[in-house]
Short mmCIF file of C-alpha atoms in Angstrom, two decimals:
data_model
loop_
_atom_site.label_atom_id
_atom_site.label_comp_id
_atom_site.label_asym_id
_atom_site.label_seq_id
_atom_site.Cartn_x
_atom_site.Cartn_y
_atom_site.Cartn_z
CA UNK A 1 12.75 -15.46 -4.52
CA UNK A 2 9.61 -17.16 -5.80
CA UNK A 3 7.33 -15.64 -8.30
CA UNK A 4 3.08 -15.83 -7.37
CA UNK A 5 0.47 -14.90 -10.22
CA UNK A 6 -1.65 -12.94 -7.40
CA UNK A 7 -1.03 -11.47 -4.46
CA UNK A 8 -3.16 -13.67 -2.41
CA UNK A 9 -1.57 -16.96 -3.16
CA UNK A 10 1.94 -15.19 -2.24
CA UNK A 11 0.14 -14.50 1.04
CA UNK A 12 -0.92 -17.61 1.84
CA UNK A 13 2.80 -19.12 1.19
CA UNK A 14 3.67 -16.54 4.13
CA UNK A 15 1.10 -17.68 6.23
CA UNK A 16 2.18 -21.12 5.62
CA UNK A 17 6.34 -20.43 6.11
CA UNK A 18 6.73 -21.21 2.46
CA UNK A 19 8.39 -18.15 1.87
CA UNK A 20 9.82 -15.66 4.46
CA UNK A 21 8.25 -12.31 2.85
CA UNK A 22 6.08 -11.05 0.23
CA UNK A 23 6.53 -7.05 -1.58
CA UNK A 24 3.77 -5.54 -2.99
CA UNK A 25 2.10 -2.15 -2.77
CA UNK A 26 1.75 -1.25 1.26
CA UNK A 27 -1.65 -0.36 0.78
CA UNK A 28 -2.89 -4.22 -0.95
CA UNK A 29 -0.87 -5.65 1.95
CA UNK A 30 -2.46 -3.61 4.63
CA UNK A 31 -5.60 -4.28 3.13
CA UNK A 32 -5.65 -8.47 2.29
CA UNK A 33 -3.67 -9.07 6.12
CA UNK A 34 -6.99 -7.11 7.89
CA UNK A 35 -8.84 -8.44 5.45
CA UNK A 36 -8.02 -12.29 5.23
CA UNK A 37 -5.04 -13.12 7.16
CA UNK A 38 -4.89 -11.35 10.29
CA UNK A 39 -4.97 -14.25 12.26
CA UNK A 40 -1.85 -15.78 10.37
CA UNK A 41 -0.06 -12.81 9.22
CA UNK A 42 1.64 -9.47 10.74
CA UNK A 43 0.53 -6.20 8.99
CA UNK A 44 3.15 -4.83 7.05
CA UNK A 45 5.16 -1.55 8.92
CA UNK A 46 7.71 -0.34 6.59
CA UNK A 47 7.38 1.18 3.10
CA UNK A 48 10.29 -0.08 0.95
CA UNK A 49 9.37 2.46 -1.89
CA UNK A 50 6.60 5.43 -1.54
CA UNK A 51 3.89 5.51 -4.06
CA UNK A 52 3.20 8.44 -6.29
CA UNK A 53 0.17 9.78 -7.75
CA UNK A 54 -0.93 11.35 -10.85
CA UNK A 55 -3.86 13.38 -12.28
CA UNK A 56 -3.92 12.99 -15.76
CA UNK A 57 -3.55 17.39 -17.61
CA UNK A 58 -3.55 18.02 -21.07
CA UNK A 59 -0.09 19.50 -22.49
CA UNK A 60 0.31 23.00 -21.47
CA UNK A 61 -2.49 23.23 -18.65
CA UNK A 62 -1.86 25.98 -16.20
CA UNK A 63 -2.96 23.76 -13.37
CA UNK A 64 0.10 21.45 -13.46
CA UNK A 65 2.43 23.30 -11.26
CA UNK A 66 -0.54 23.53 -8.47
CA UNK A 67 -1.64 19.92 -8.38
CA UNK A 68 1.32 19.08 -8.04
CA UNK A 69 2.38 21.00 -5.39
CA UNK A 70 -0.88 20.23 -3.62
CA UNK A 71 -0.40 16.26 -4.08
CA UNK A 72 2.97 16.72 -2.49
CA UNK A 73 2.18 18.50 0.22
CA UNK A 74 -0.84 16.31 0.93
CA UNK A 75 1.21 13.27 0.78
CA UNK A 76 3.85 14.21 2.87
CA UNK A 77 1.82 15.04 5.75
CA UNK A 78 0.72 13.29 8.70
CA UNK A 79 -2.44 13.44 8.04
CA UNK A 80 -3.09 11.56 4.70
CA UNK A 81 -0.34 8.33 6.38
CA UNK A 82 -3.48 8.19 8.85
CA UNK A 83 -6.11 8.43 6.01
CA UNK A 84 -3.88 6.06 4.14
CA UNK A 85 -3.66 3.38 6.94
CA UNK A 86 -7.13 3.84 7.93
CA UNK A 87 -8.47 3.23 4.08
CA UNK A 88 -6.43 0.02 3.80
CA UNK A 89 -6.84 -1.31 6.89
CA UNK A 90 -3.47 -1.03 8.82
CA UNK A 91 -4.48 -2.19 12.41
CA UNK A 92 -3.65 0.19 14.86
#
């Protein structure tokens, strides 16, 4: 395993066959291969971890248990993976 400062330079290694894979966040991947190395690099296909989100409540707020349900339903579906992959990029 090699440690890179920035995602870019760990890229370019890959490109080059310096290193044999790079993990970051699926959506910075998706993004910098379509962005500025899809002639040298694959875009990524797996998730090795899913991403959560979070919206910031103050203590006690009644809308907790609803944004929360709503993120996870949203996130779960279909629908957002296309939003998702369409946002950053993912060639389809």
């Amino acid at each position: 395993m090699r440690p890179f400062d920035e995602l870019p330079a760990a890229l370019t290694a890959l490109g080059r066959g310096e290193v044999d894979a790079v993990v970051n966040s699926v959506g910075a991947l998706q993004y910098l291969v379509s962005t500025r190395f899809k002639e040298r690099i694959k875009p990524p296909e797996g998730v090795l971890e899913p991403a959560y989100m979070a919206i910031a409540l103050p203590a006690g707020s009644p809308l907790k248990k609803p944004l929360d349900e709503a993120l996870v339903g949203i996130t779960a579906s279909q629908e957002w993976r296309q939003v998702e992959d369409g946002y950053f990029g993912r060639q389809q």
